[in-house]
Coordinates of C-alpha atoms in Angstrom, one line a residue:
M59 CA -114.1 20.2 -179.6
K60 CA -112.3 17.4 -177.7
I61 CA -112.9 16.6 -174.1
T62 CA -110.1 14.6 -172.4
L63 CA -110.6 12.6 -169.2
N64 CA -107.4 11.5 -167.6
G65 CA -105.9 11.0 -171.1
Q66 CA -109.2 9.5 -172.8
T67 CA -110.6 11.8 -175.5
L68 CA -114.5 12.4 -176.0
E69 CA -115.5 14.7 -179.0
F70 CA -117.9 17.5 -178.4
E71 CA -119.0 20.3 -180.9
R72 CA -116.9 23.4 -180.6
G73 CA -118.7 26.4 -178.7
T74 CA -119.8 24.5 -176.1
N75 CA -119.3 26.9 -172.7
V76 CA -116.0 25.8 -171.2
L77 CA -117.2 26.4 -167.7
D78 CA -120.4 24.6 -168.2
M79 CA -118.6 21.6 -169.8
L80 CA -119.0 19.5 -166.8
G81 CA -122.7 19.7 -166.7
A82 CA -122.8 18.9 -170.5
V83 CA -120.9 15.7 -170.6
D84 CA -122.5 12.5 -171.5
A85 CA -123.4 9.3 -169.5
D86 CA -120.2 7.8 -170.5
L87 CA -118.2 10.3 -168.7
K88 CA -120.6 10.2 -165.8
K89 CA -120.1 6.4 -165.5
R90 CA -116.5 7.0 -165.5
A91 CA -116.6 9.3 -162.5
L92 CA -119.1 6.9 -160.7
A93 CA -116.6 3.9 -161.3
A94 CA -113.8 6.1 -159.8
S95 CA -115.9 6.8 -156.7
V96 CA -116.4 3.0 -156.6
E97 CA -112.8 2.5 -156.4
G98 CA -112.5 4.9 -153.7
K99 CA -110.7 7.9 -155.9
T100 CA -111.4 11.6 -155.6
V101 CA -114.0 12.3 -158.2
S102 CA -113.6 16.2 -158.3
L103 CA -112.8 17.3 -161.6
V104 CA -110.6 19.8 -163.0
T105 CA -111.0 21.6 -166.4
A106 CA -107.9 22.6 -168.0
I107 CA -107.5 24.6 -171.2
D108 CA -104.6 23.3 -173.5
H109 CA -102.9 25.1 -176.3
D110 CA -105.4 23.9 -179.0
C111 CA -108.2 25.7 -177.1
D112 CA -109.5 22.2 -176.5
I113 CA -110.7 20.9 -173.1
Q114 CA -108.9 18.5 -170.9
V115 CA -111.1 17.1 -167.9
L116 CA -109.0 15.7 -165.2
T117 CA -109.7 14.0 -161.8
F118 CA -107.6 15.5 -158.9
D119 CA -106.3 11.9 -158.3
S120 CA -104.3 11.9 -161.5
D121 CA -100.9 13.3 -161.5
E122 CA -101.9 15.9 -164.4
G123 CA -104.9 16.9 -162.6
R124 CA -102.7 17.9 -159.5
R125 CA -100.1 19.4 -161.7
V126 CA -102.6 21.7 -163.4
L127 CA -104.0 22.6 -159.9
R128 CA -100.7 23.6 -158.6
H129 CA -99.3 25.4 -161.3
T130 CA -102.4 27.6 -161.3
A131 CA -101.9 28.1 -157.9
S132 CA -98.2 29.1 -158.3
H133 CA -99.5 31.9 -160.8
V134 CA -102.0 33.0 -158.0
L135 CA -98.7 33.2 -155.9
A136 CA -96.8 35.4 -158.3
Q137 CA -99.9 37.7 -158.9
A138 CA -100.0 38.4 -155.0
V139 CA -96.4 38.8 -154.7
K140 CA -96.4 41.5 -157.5
R141 CA -99.4 43.1 -155.7
L142 CA -97.7 43.2 -152.4
F143 CA -94.1 43.8 -153.6
P144 CA -94.4 45.6 -157.1
E145 CA -90.8 45.8 -157.6
A146 CA -90.4 41.8 -157.7
K147 CA -89.1 40.5 -160.6
L148 CA -90.6 37.0 -161.9
A149 CA -88.4 34.0 -162.7
I150 CA -90.1 30.7 -163.1
G151 CA -92.9 29.0 -161.1
P152 CA -93.6 25.2 -161.8
A153 CA -95.5 22.6 -160.2
I154 CA -93.3 19.9 -158.3
D155 CA -94.1 16.9 -156.6
D156 CA -96.6 17.6 -153.9
G157 CA -96.7 21.4 -154.6
F158 CA -95.2 24.3 -156.4
Y159 CA -92.8 27.1 -156.1
Y160 CA -92.0 30.4 -157.8
D161 CA -88.8 32.3 -157.8
F162 CA -88.5 36.1 -157.4
D163 CA -85.8 38.6 -157.7
V164 CA -86.3 40.9 -154.7
E165 CA -84.2 43.3 -152.5
K166 CA -84.6 41.2 -149.2
P167 CA -85.5 37.7 -148.5
F168 CA -89.0 37.0 -147.6
T169 CA -89.8 36.4 -144.0
P170 CA -92.5 34.4 -142.3
E171 CA -94.6 37.5 -141.9
D172 CA -94.4 38.2 -145.6
L173 CA -95.5 34.7 -146.4
A174 CA -98.6 35.1 -144.0
K175 CA -99.5 38.3 -146.0
I176 CA -98.8 36.8 -149.4
E177 CA -101.0 33.9 -148.6
K178 CA -103.8 36.1 -147.4
E179 CA -103.5 37.8 -150.7
M180 CA -103.7 34.7 -152.6
Q181 CA -106.9 33.7 -150.8
H182 CA -108.4 37.1 -151.9
I183 CA -107.7 36.2 -155.6
I184 CA -108.8 32.9 -155.4
K185 CA -112.2 34.1 -153.7
K186 CA -112.6 36.5 -156.6
N187 CA -112.7 33.5 -158.9
E188 CA -110.9 35.4 -161.9
R189 CA -110.9 33.5 -165.1
L190 CA -107.5 32.7 -166.9
V191 CA -107.4 33.8 -170.5
R192 CA -104.8 32.3 -172.8
S193 CA -103.2 34.4 -175.6
E194 CA -100.5 34.2 -177.9
L195 CA -97.8 36.8 -179.4
P196 CA -95.1 36.9 -182.0
R197 CA -91.6 36.7 -180.6
E198 CA -90.8 40.2 -180.9
E199 CA -94.1 41.4 -179.5
A200 CA -93.8 38.9 -176.5
I201 CA -90.2 40.3 -175.8
A202 CA -91.6 44.0 -176.0
L203 CA -94.3 43.1 -173.6
M204 CA -92.0 41.8 -171.0
Q205 CA -89.5 44.5 -171.3
E206 CA -92.5 47.0 -171.1
K207 CA -93.6 45.1 -167.4
G208 CA -89.8 45.1 -166.4
E209 CA -89.3 41.2 -166.4
P210 CA -85.8 40.6 -167.6
Y211 CA -85.9 36.9 -166.8
K212 CA -89.1 36.5 -169.0
V213 CA -87.3 38.2 -171.5
E214 CA -84.3 35.6 -171.4
L215 CA -86.9 32.6 -171.3
I216 CA -88.6 34.0 -174.4
E217 CA -85.0 34.5 -176.3
D218 CA -84.1 30.9 -175.5
L219 CA -87.2 29.6 -177.0
P220 CA -86.7 27.9 -180.5
Q221 CA -87.6 30.2 -183.4
D222 CA -90.7 28.4 -184.1
A223 CA -92.0 28.0 -180.5
V224 CA -95.6 29.0 -179.8
I225 CA -95.2 32.0 -177.2
S226 CA -98.1 32.0 -174.9
F227 CA -99.5 33.9 -172.1
Y228 CA -102.0 33.4 -169.4
T229 CA -104.0 36.5 -167.8
Q230 CA -106.0 36.7 -164.6
G231 CA -107.5 39.8 -163.7
D232 CA -104.5 42.5 -163.6
F233 CA -101.7 39.9 -163.9
T234 CA -100.3 38.2 -167.0
D235 CA -97.5 35.5 -167.1
L236 CA -95.6 33.9 -169.8
C237 CA -96.6 30.2 -169.5
A238 CA -97.3 27.3 -171.9
G239 CA -100.3 26.0 -169.4
P240 CA -102.5 24.3 -169.2
H241 CA -104.3 26.0 -166.2
L242 CA -107.6 25.8 -164.4
P243 CA -110.4 28.0 -166.0
S244 CA -110.5 30.1 -163.0
T245 CA -108.6 30.8 -159.7
G246 CA -111.7 29.9 -157.8
K247 CA -111.2 26.2 -158.8
I248 CA -108.2 26.0 -156.1
K249 CA -110.1 24.9 -152.8
A250 CA -107.0 24.8 -150.2
V251 CA -103.7 26.3 -150.7
K252 CA -100.9 26.9 -148.1
L253 CA -97.3 28.5 -148.4
L254 CA -94.7 26.4 -146.8
S255 CA -91.4 28.0 -146.8
A256 CA -88.9 30.4 -148.4
A257 CA -85.4 29.5 -149.4
S258 CA -82.4 30.8 -152.0
A259 CA -82.0 29.5 -155.4
Y260 CA -79.7 30.7 -158.0
W261 CA -81.3 31.6 -161.4
R262 CA -81.4 28.3 -163.4
G263 CA -79.8 26.3 -160.8
S264 CA -76.4 27.8 -161.5
E265 CA -74.0 29.4 -159.1
K266 CA -72.6 31.7 -161.8
N267 CA -76.1 33.2 -161.8
K268 CA -78.0 35.7 -159.5
M269 CA -79.5 34.4 -156.3
L270 CA -83.2 34.6 -156.3
Q271 CA -85.7 34.0 -153.6
R272 CA -87.8 30.9 -153.9
I273 CA -91.2 30.6 -152.1
Y274 CA -92.6 26.8 -151.7
G275 CA -96.3 26.2 -151.5
T276 CA -98.8 23.4 -151.9
A277 CA -102.5 23.2 -153.0
F278 CA -105.2 20.5 -152.9
E279 CA -108.7 19.7 -154.0
S280 CA -110.1 20.2 -150.6
K281 CA -109.4 21.5 -146.9
E282 CA -109.2 17.9 -145.8
A283 CA -106.7 16.7 -148.3
L284 CA -104.5 19.8 -147.5
A285 CA -104.9 18.8 -143.5
Q286 CA -103.7 15.3 -144.3
H287 CA -100.8 16.6 -146.4
L288 CA -99.6 19.1 -143.5
A289 CA -99.9 16.4 -141.0
A290 CA -97.6 14.1 -143.1
L291 CA -95.4 17.0 -143.7
E292 CA -95.0 17.4 -139.9
E293 CA -94.1 13.7 -139.5
A294 CA -91.6 14.1 -142.4
R295 CA -89.9 16.9 -140.6
K296 CA -89.6 14.7 -137.3
R297 CA -87.8 12.1 -139.4
D298 CA -85.8 14.7 -141.5
H299 CA -82.3 13.2 -141.5
N300 CA -80.8 16.5 -141.8
K301 CA -82.4 17.3 -138.2
L302 CA -82.4 14.0 -136.5
G303 CA -79.1 13.0 -137.6
R304 CA -77.6 15.9 -135.9
E305 CA -79.7 15.7 -132.9
L306 CA -78.5 12.1 -132.4
E307 CA -74.9 13.0 -133.0
L308 CA -74.6 11.1 -136.2
F309 CA -73.0 13.8 -138.5
T310 CA -72.3 17.3 -138.6
T311 CA -71.4 20.0 -141.0
V312 CA -68.9 23.0 -140.4
D313 CA -68.8 26.2 -142.4
C314 CA -65.1 26.4 -142.6
I315 CA -64.8 22.9 -144.2
G316 CA -67.2 23.7 -146.7
Q317 CA -70.8 23.0 -148.1
G318 CA -71.3 19.1 -149.0
L319 CA -68.6 18.0 -146.7
P320 CA -70.1 16.5 -144.0
I321 CA -68.1 15.1 -140.9
L322 CA -69.5 11.6 -139.7
L323 CA -69.5 11.7 -135.8
P324 CA -68.5 8.6 -134.2
K325 CA -72.1 7.0 -134.2
G326 CA -72.5 7.7 -137.7
A327 CA -69.0 6.7 -138.8
R328 CA -69.7 3.3 -136.8
I329 CA -72.9 2.7 -138.9
V330 CA -71.1 3.4 -142.2
Q331 CA -68.3 1.1 -141.0
L332 CA -70.8 -1.7 -140.3
L333 CA -72.3 -1.3 -143.8
Q334 CA -69.0 -1.4 -145.6
R335 CA -67.8 -4.4 -143.9
W336 CA -70.8 -6.1 -144.5
V337 CA -71.1 -5.3 -148.2
E338 CA -67.1 -6.0 -148.7
D339 CA -67.7 -9.4 -146.8
E340 CA -70.9 -10.3 -149.0
E341 CA -69.3 -9.3 -152.2
Q342 CA -66.3 -11.6 -151.4
K343 CA -68.8 -14.5 -151.1
R344 CA -70.0 -13.7 -154.5
G345 CA -66.7 -13.8 -156.4
Y346 CA -65.5 -10.1 -156.2
L347 CA -61.8 -9.1 -156.1
L348 CA -61.1 -6.3 -153.6
T349 CA -59.2 -3.2 -155.0
K350 CA -57.6 0.0 -153.9
T351 CA -57.0 2.6 -156.3
P352 CA -55.7 6.3 -156.1
L353 CA -58.1 8.9 -155.3
M354 CA -56.9 11.3 -158.3
A355 CA -55.3 10.8 -161.4
K356 CA -53.7 12.8 -164.4
R357 CA -56.2 14.5 -166.9
E358 CA -55.0 12.0 -169.5
L359 CA -56.6 9.0 -167.9
Y360 CA -60.0 11.1 -167.8
K361 CA -59.1 12.0 -171.4
I362 CA -59.0 8.2 -172.3
S363 CA -62.3 7.4 -170.5
G364 CA -64.2 10.6 -171.7
H365 CA -64.9 12.1 -168.4
W366 CA -62.7 15.2 -169.4
D367 CA -65.0 16.0 -172.3
H368 CA -68.3 14.9 -170.8
Y369 CA -67.7 15.6 -167.1
L370 CA -65.1 18.3 -166.5
D371 CA -67.5 20.9 -164.9
G372 CA -68.4 18.4 -162.4
M373 CA -64.7 17.6 -161.1
F374 CA -62.3 19.1 -158.8
V375 CA -59.3 20.0 -160.8
L376 CA -55.7 20.4 -159.4
G377 CA -53.9 22.9 -161.6
D378 CA -54.6 24.4 -165.1
P379 CA -57.1 22.1 -167.1
Y380 CA -56.4 24.0 -170.3
D381 CA -52.4 24.4 -170.0
E382 CA -51.1 21.4 -171.7
T383 CA -47.5 22.1 -170.6
K384 CA -47.7 21.3 -167.2
E385 CA -49.4 18.4 -165.1
C386 CA -52.7 18.5 -164.1
F387 CA -54.6 16.4 -161.8
A388 CA -58.2 15.9 -161.0
L389 CA -59.9 14.1 -157.9
R390 CA -62.0 11.2 -159.0
P391 CA -65.6 11.4 -159.6
M392 CA -65.7 7.6 -160.6
T393 CA -63.6 4.5 -159.9
C394 CA -64.0 2.7 -163.5
P395 CA -61.0 3.9 -165.3
F396 CA -58.9 3.1 -162.4
Q397 CA -60.2 -0.5 -162.0
Y398 CA -59.7 -1.1 -165.8
Q399 CA -56.0 -1.0 -165.2
V400 CA -56.3 -4.2 -162.8
F401 CA -57.5 -5.8 -165.9
L402 CA -54.9 -4.5 -168.1
N403 CA -52.1 -5.4 -165.7
R404 CA -51.6 -8.5 -167.9
M405 CA -53.1 -10.3 -170.7
R406 CA -56.4 -11.9 -169.9
S407 CA -57.9 -15.1 -171.2
Y408 CA -61.6 -15.9 -171.5
R409 CA -61.2 -18.1 -168.6
D410 CA -60.6 -15.0 -166.5
L411 CA -64.0 -13.6 -167.2
P412 CA -66.2 -12.6 -165.7
M413 CA -63.7 -10.6 -163.7
R414 CA -65.7 -8.8 -160.7
L415 CA -63.9 -6.0 -159.2
G416 CA -65.2 -4.4 -156.2
E417 CA -64.0 -1.3 -154.2
T418 CA -65.1 0.9 -151.3
S419 CA -64.6 4.2 -153.0
T420 CA -64.4 7.6 -152.0
L421 CA -65.4 9.9 -154.8
F422 CA -65.5 13.9 -155.4
R423 CA -68.2 15.6 -157.6
N424 CA -68.4 19.4 -157.9
E425 CA -72.1 19.7 -157.3
D426 CA -73.9 23.1 -157.3
S427 CA -74.3 24.6 -154.0
G428 CA -78.0 24.8 -154.4
E429 CA -78.2 21.1 -154.9
M430 CA -76.6 20.4 -151.5
H431 CA -78.8 18.6 -148.7
G432 CA -77.6 16.9 -145.7
L433 CA -76.2 13.6 -146.4
I434 CA -78.3 12.9 -149.4
R435 CA -76.3 15.2 -152.0
V436 CA -72.7 15.8 -151.1
R437 CA -69.4 16.7 -152.5
Q438 CA -67.1 13.9 -151.0
F439 CA -68.9 10.6 -150.6
T440 CA -68.0 6.9 -150.3
I441 CA -69.8 4.4 -152.7
S442 CA -69.7 0.4 -153.2
E443 CA -68.7 0.6 -156.3
G444 CA -67.7 -2.4 -158.9
H445 CA -67.1 -3.3 -162.5
I446 CA -67.5 -6.6 -164.0
I447 CA -65.5 -7.3 -167.1
L448 CA -67.1 -10.2 -169.2
R449 CA -67.6 -11.8 -172.4
P450 CA -70.8 -11.0 -174.2
E451 CA -72.7 -14.3 -173.6
Q452 CA -72.1 -13.6 -169.8
L453 CA -73.8 -10.2 -169.8
E454 CA -77.5 -11.3 -168.9
Q455 CA -76.4 -13.7 -166.1
E456 CA -74.2 -11.2 -164.4
F457 CA -76.7 -8.4 -164.9
A458 CA -79.1 -10.7 -163.0
N459 CA -76.7 -11.3 -160.2
C460 CA -76.1 -7.5 -159.9
L461 CA -79.7 -7.0 -159.4
E462 CA -80.2 -9.9 -157.1
L463 CA -77.4 -8.5 -154.9
A464 CA -78.8 -4.8 -154.9
R465 CA -82.1 -6.3 -153.8
Y466 CA -80.7 -8.5 -151.2
M467 CA -78.8 -5.5 -149.7
L468 CA -81.9 -3.2 -149.9
D469 CA -84.2 -5.9 -148.2
T470 CA -81.9 -6.5 -145.6
V471 CA -81.6 -2.8 -144.6
G472 CA -85.3 -2.5 -145.0
L473 CA -85.5 -0.2 -148.0
G474 CA -86.3 -2.8 -150.7
E475 CA -90.1 -1.8 -150.4
D476 CA -89.5 1.8 -150.8
V477 CA -87.7 1.7 -154.4
S478 CA -88.7 2.0 -157.9
Y479 CA -86.7 1.1 -161.1
R480 CA -85.9 3.5 -163.9
F481 CA -84.6 2.5 -167.3
S482 CA -82.3 5.4 -168.0
Q483 CA -81.6 5.8 -171.9
W484 CA -79.8 8.3 -174.0
D485 CA -81.4 10.9 -176.0
P486 CA -80.7 10.7 -179.7
N487 CA -81.7 14.5 -179.9
N488 CA -78.8 15.5 -177.7
T489 CA -76.0 13.3 -179.2
A490 CA -73.2 15.9 -177.9
K491 CA -73.6 14.4 -174.5
Y492 CA -72.9 10.7 -175.4
E493 CA -70.1 8.5 -176.8
G494 CA -70.6 6.2 -179.5
T495 CA -73.2 5.7 -182.4
A496 CA -76.8 5.5 -182.7
E497 CA -76.5 1.8 -183.8
Q498 CA -74.2 1.2 -180.6
W499 CA -76.7 2.6 -178.4
D500 CA -79.8 0.8 -180.0
E501 CA -77.8 -2.4 -179.5
A502 CA -76.9 -1.6 -175.8
Q503 CA -80.6 -0.5 -175.1
G504 CA -81.9 -3.4 -176.7
L505 CA -80.0 -5.9 -174.7
M506 CA -81.1 -4.1 -171.4
E507 CA -84.5 -4.1 -172.6
K508 CA -84.6 -7.8 -173.0
I509 CA -82.9 -8.6 -169.7
L510 CA -85.3 -6.4 -167.8
K511 CA -88.2 -8.1 -169.6
D512 CA -86.5 -11.6 -168.9
L513 CA -86.1 -10.7 -165.2
N514 CA -89.7 -9.2 -164.9
V515 CA -88.4 -6.0 -163.8
P516 CA -91.2 -3.2 -163.5
Y517 CA -89.7 0.0 -164.9
S518 CA -90.3 3.6 -166.1
V519 CA -88.2 5.0 -168.9
G520 CA -85.8 8.0 -168.4
I521 CA -84.8 9.7 -171.5
D522 CA -81.6 11.6 -171.4
E523 CA -80.9 10.1 -168.0
A524 CA -78.0 7.4 -169.3
A525 CA -74.4 7.6 -168.4
F526 CA -72.3 9.0 -171.5
Y527 CA -71.1 5.6 -172.5
G528 CA -74.3 3.6 -171.9
P529 CA -77.9 2.7 -170.5
K530 CA -78.6 1.9 -166.9
L531 CA -81.1 0.6 -164.6
D532 CA -81.4 3.2 -161.7
I533 CA -82.8 2.2 -158.5
Q534 CA -84.6 5.2 -157.4
I535 CA -85.9 6.2 -153.8
K536 CA -87.6 9.3 -152.4
N537 CA -86.6 10.8 -149.1
V538 CA -89.4 11.7 -146.4
F539 CA -90.2 14.8 -148.4
G540 CA -90.9 13.0 -151.7
K541 CA -87.5 14.3 -153.4
E542 CA -86.4 11.3 -155.7
D543 CA -82.7 10.3 -156.0
T544 CA -80.7 7.4 -157.3
L545 CA -79.6 4.9 -154.9
I546 CA -78.1 2.1 -157.0
T547 CA -77.3 1.8 -160.6
I548 CA -76.4 -1.0 -162.8
Q549 CA -75.0 -0.1 -166.3
I550 CA -74.2 -1.7 -169.5
D551 CA -71.1 -0.4 -171.1
M552 CA -70.1 -1.6 -174.7
L553 CA -67.9 1.5 -175.5
L554 CA -65.1 2.2 -172.7
A555 CA -63.2 -1.2 -173.1
K556 CA -62.2 -0.3 -176.5
K557 CA -61.2 3.2 -175.9
F558 CA -58.7 1.6 -173.0
G559 CA -57.4 -1.0 -175.3
M560 CA -59.1 -3.9 -173.2
E561 CA -58.9 -7.3 -174.7
Y562 CA -59.0 -10.9 -173.8
V563 CA -57.9 -14.1 -175.9
D564 CA -61.0 -16.0 -176.6
A565 CA -61.5 -19.9 -176.8
D566 CA -60.6 -19.5 -180.8
G567 CA -57.5 -17.9 -180.1
Q568 CA -58.8 -14.5 -181.4
K569 CA -58.4 -11.3 -179.1
K570 CA -61.8 -9.8 -178.5
T571 CA -63.2 -6.8 -176.4
P572 CA -65.2 -7.3 -173.6
Y573 CA -68.5 -5.8 -172.2
I574 CA -68.5 -3.9 -168.7
I575 CA -71.2 -4.0 -166.1
H576 CA -70.6 -0.8 -163.8
R577 CA -72.6 -1.3 -160.7
T578 CA -73.1 -0.6 -157.0
S579 CA -74.5 -2.8 -154.4
L580 CA -75.8 -0.5 -151.9
G581 CA -74.8 2.8 -153.6
C582 CA -73.5 5.9 -151.7
Y583 CA -72.9 5.2 -148.0
E584 CA -73.8 8.8 -146.8
R585 CA -77.1 8.8 -149.0
T586 CA -78.1 5.2 -147.6
L587 CA -77.2 6.4 -143.8
A588 CA -79.6 9.5 -144.5
L589 CA -82.3 7.2 -145.7
L590 CA -82.1 4.8 -143.0
I591 CA -82.3 7.6 -140.4
E592 CA -85.6 8.7 -141.8
K593 CA -86.8 5.1 -142.6
Y594 CA -86.3 4.3 -138.8
A595 CA -86.5 7.8 -137.3
G596 CA -83.4 7.1 -136.0
A597 CA -84.3 4.0 -134.2
F598 CA -81.9 1.6 -136.2
P599 CA -82.1 -2.3 -136.0
T600 CA -79.9 -3.8 -133.3
W601 CA -77.4 -4.9 -135.9
L602 CA -76.8 -1.3 -137.2
A603 CA -77.2 0.8 -133.9
P604 CA -74.3 2.3 -132.9
T605 CA -74.9 1.4 -129.4
Q606 CA -76.7 -1.9 -129.0
V607 CA -76.8 -1.9 -125.2
K608 CA -76.8 0.6 -122.4
I609 CA -76.0 -1.0 -119.1
M610 CA -77.1 1.3 -116.2
T611 CA -77.1 1.0 -112.5
I612 CA -79.5 2.0 -109.8
T613 CA -76.9 2.5 -107.0
E614 CA -73.3 2.2 -107.0
R615 CA -73.6 -1.3 -105.2
G616 CA -74.2 -2.6 -108.8
D617 CA -71.2 -1.0 -110.5
D618 CA -69.0 -4.1 -110.1
W619 CA -71.5 -6.4 -111.5
A620 CA -72.4 -3.8 -114.3
R621 CA -68.5 -3.8 -115.4
E622 CA -68.7 -7.6 -115.8
V623 CA -71.4 -7.4 -117.6
E624 CA -69.9 -5.0 -120.0
A625 CA -66.8 -7.0 -120.3
E626 CA -68.8 -10.3 -121.3
L627 CA -70.6 -8.3 -123.9
L628 CA -67.6 -6.7 -125.3
S629 CA -65.9 -10.1 -125.6
R630 CA -69.0 -11.3 -127.8
G631 CA -68.4 -8.2 -130.3
M632 CA -71.3 -6.3 -129.0
R633 CA -71.3 -2.4 -128.9
V634 CA -72.1 -1.3 -125.2
E635 CA -72.0 1.8 -123.1
L636 CA -71.9 1.7 -119.2
D637 CA -73.9 4.5 -117.4
L638 CA -72.6 4.6 -113.7
R639 CA -73.8 8.1 -113.1
N640 CA -75.3 9.2 -109.7
E641 CA -78.9 9.9 -111.4
K642 CA -82.1 8.4 -110.9
I643 CA -83.0 5.2 -113.0
G644 CA -86.0 6.9 -114.8
F645 CA -83.6 9.6 -116.0
K646 CA -81.1 7.1 -117.4
I647 CA -83.8 5.2 -119.1
R648 CA -85.3 8.3 -120.6
Q649 CA -82.1 9.4 -122.0
A650 CA -81.5 5.9 -123.5
Q651 CA -85.0 6.1 -125.0
Q652 CA -84.1 9.5 -126.6
E653 CA -80.8 8.1 -127.8
K654 CA -82.8 5.4 -129.4
V655 CA -80.6 2.5 -127.8
P656 CA -82.2 -1.0 -128.7
Y657 CA -81.6 -2.6 -125.4
M658 CA -81.1 -1.5 -121.7
F659 CA -79.7 -3.8 -119.1
V660 CA -80.7 -2.2 -115.5
I661 CA -78.9 -3.5 -112.7
G662 CA -80.1 -3.0 -108.9
D663 CA -78.9 -4.8 -105.7
K664 CA -81.2 -7.9 -106.6
E665 CA -79.7 -8.4 -110.0
A666 CA -76.1 -7.8 -108.7
Q667 CA -76.7 -10.4 -106.1
E668 CA -78.1 -12.8 -108.3
G669 CA -76.0 -12.2 -111.4
T670 CA -78.8 -11.3 -113.6
V671 CA -80.0 -8.4 -115.6
A672 CA -83.3 -6.6 -116.0
V673 CA -83.9 -6.2 -119.7
R674 CA -85.7 -3.5 -121.4
S675 CA -86.3 -3.5 -125.1
R676 CA -86.9 -0.3 -127.1
K677 CA -89.2 -2.5 -129.2
D678 CA -91.0 -4.9 -126.8
G679 CA -90.7 -2.8 -123.5
D680 CA -90.1 -4.6 -120.1
L681 CA -88.9 -8.2 -120.8
G682 CA -88.2 -8.8 -117.1
T683 CA -85.1 -10.5 -115.3
M684 CA -82.8 -12.7 -117.3
T685 CA -79.5 -14.3 -116.8
L686 CA -76.7 -12.6 -118.5
M687 CA -75.9 -15.6 -120.9
D688 CA -79.8 -15.6 -121.8
A689 CA -80.0 -11.8 -122.6
A690 CA -76.6 -12.1 -124.3
Q691 CA -77.8 -15.1 -126.5
R692 CA -80.9 -13.3 -127.5
L693 CA -79.1 -10.1 -128.6
E694 CA -76.7 -12.4 -130.6
E695 CA -79.4 -14.2 -132.5
E696 CA -81.1 -10.7 -133.4
I697 CA -77.8 -9.4 -134.5
R698 CA -76.9 -12.6 -136.6
T699 CA -80.1 -12.4 -138.4
K700 CA -80.2 -8.8 -139.0
A701 CA -83.7 -8.5 -137.6
R702 CA -85.6 -5.5 -138.2

């Protein structure tokens, strides 16, 4: 029998009692557990039975250990729901980052009271410490079993499995579920569990399928760890851009406009405008040529690029896509085939390359409604898109320049320390999704691998995450709830230039096909705004704040000087609000603090007489009385340096 400790295998004689295994391990395993404790890691151990009936020993601080714990908790959830709601149909119940969920087909949505009852029933199951027993069945017997139990979704899952797939089940007490495992040996190994929420979710994520009810939960190795996680969740809720962005009047959504189509209110629109102007100016300094291309095109353009074949379901189409006798247009989901027309406008020389084209592009993607979330995932968005058309020998330097620009942007706005890097590659077993040959993909991925190593970029590999025309470096980031999304991409494309007939005359007089880099410098502005709301809890750095200074008077005797202060700051390009209301100054200050304004200039009789302002900083508190020039210069320096 094998025992694996966080991926390292030890051999034991078969027949050793599974539940006693931890007491039988040799000194080597104990030494490793001790070493883990010295490093400050959790040393509680999980035993999990895999499909070979060998044993995995996993610490709870390992990703796999947490997945096993939480996946077992999802089975306990399903068992509890079936006991309380016998007519519920089971769908799927995976472990996810920081927790688990299970989807059910039920007549009515789950209420908070239902969740409380379900969680109580889960505690009974855990306390009973029921063993999880694995079994296998041939395909027809497995289907018959699930049909007998009235589980149509499980039948569908079995029917979709490959013919040679091992079909396994796990049973705990009176409950049996289709599952590949692995699991904890018994329910009692779950020490702390909490149900968090219920939501709607389409079966298999498609709005063409039935709407199910999803219950989210989490599980930990101890009550203390669970309490810490719940506290972190509460903090995340306070920072959630979907809540805070609406409270601060940065954006809103309207049912009659549609899901995934947010409206940026004046304050949010101002922040996005500031980001866009900054990006465009910075790109101009780095040799980018600004373009402005149409928001839609005929299907013929997308057929050339391949998007019609590979991305039609994700596009908004105007007309019948299958009627070739009539014109059909589609809103653009990307800008690349439009910007290629700039290169194709006339014959190009090798001296014209690299040609760096940049555009603030509004794009449209028909995302599933179940994927919509505030500003993070939307159907219309604006992106700092660009394409670099270059000679092969320029590829590494231009790629490095793109990465340096992206890192500069992220560091400046304060997101640089929060990102990770993913080398997104094709899946050779899913070639229908991609253009090009295996040899072309090997070449492109080999080039990117060399560049990333030369640049010392730490990355994970994402198989089947590439664009259909080439590999990419995805700069990934998580929101406050731990959901990961792509913020910035840099892609190598060795295919589309040839499809569009893009050529340049090289130094030897021969016509050659260029390479292309697709890239963004700050990514999607809506998503960036969402992440900045959460990063700063709405308290933006002064250079990005929609209102930088609030000028407020104590009595109306200071109104004239307040207006002069406003005029001076406006003349310096600052964003100012004047508060001359007949309210107590404490009330005005509290409101400005709630609106997270970086600076407040308070004007009383003394300040009005002396031509000064009493300065309060959101960050540093009361800064005392200053001349207007001194206060203005302090703000100008903070804005100029983009201080955080």
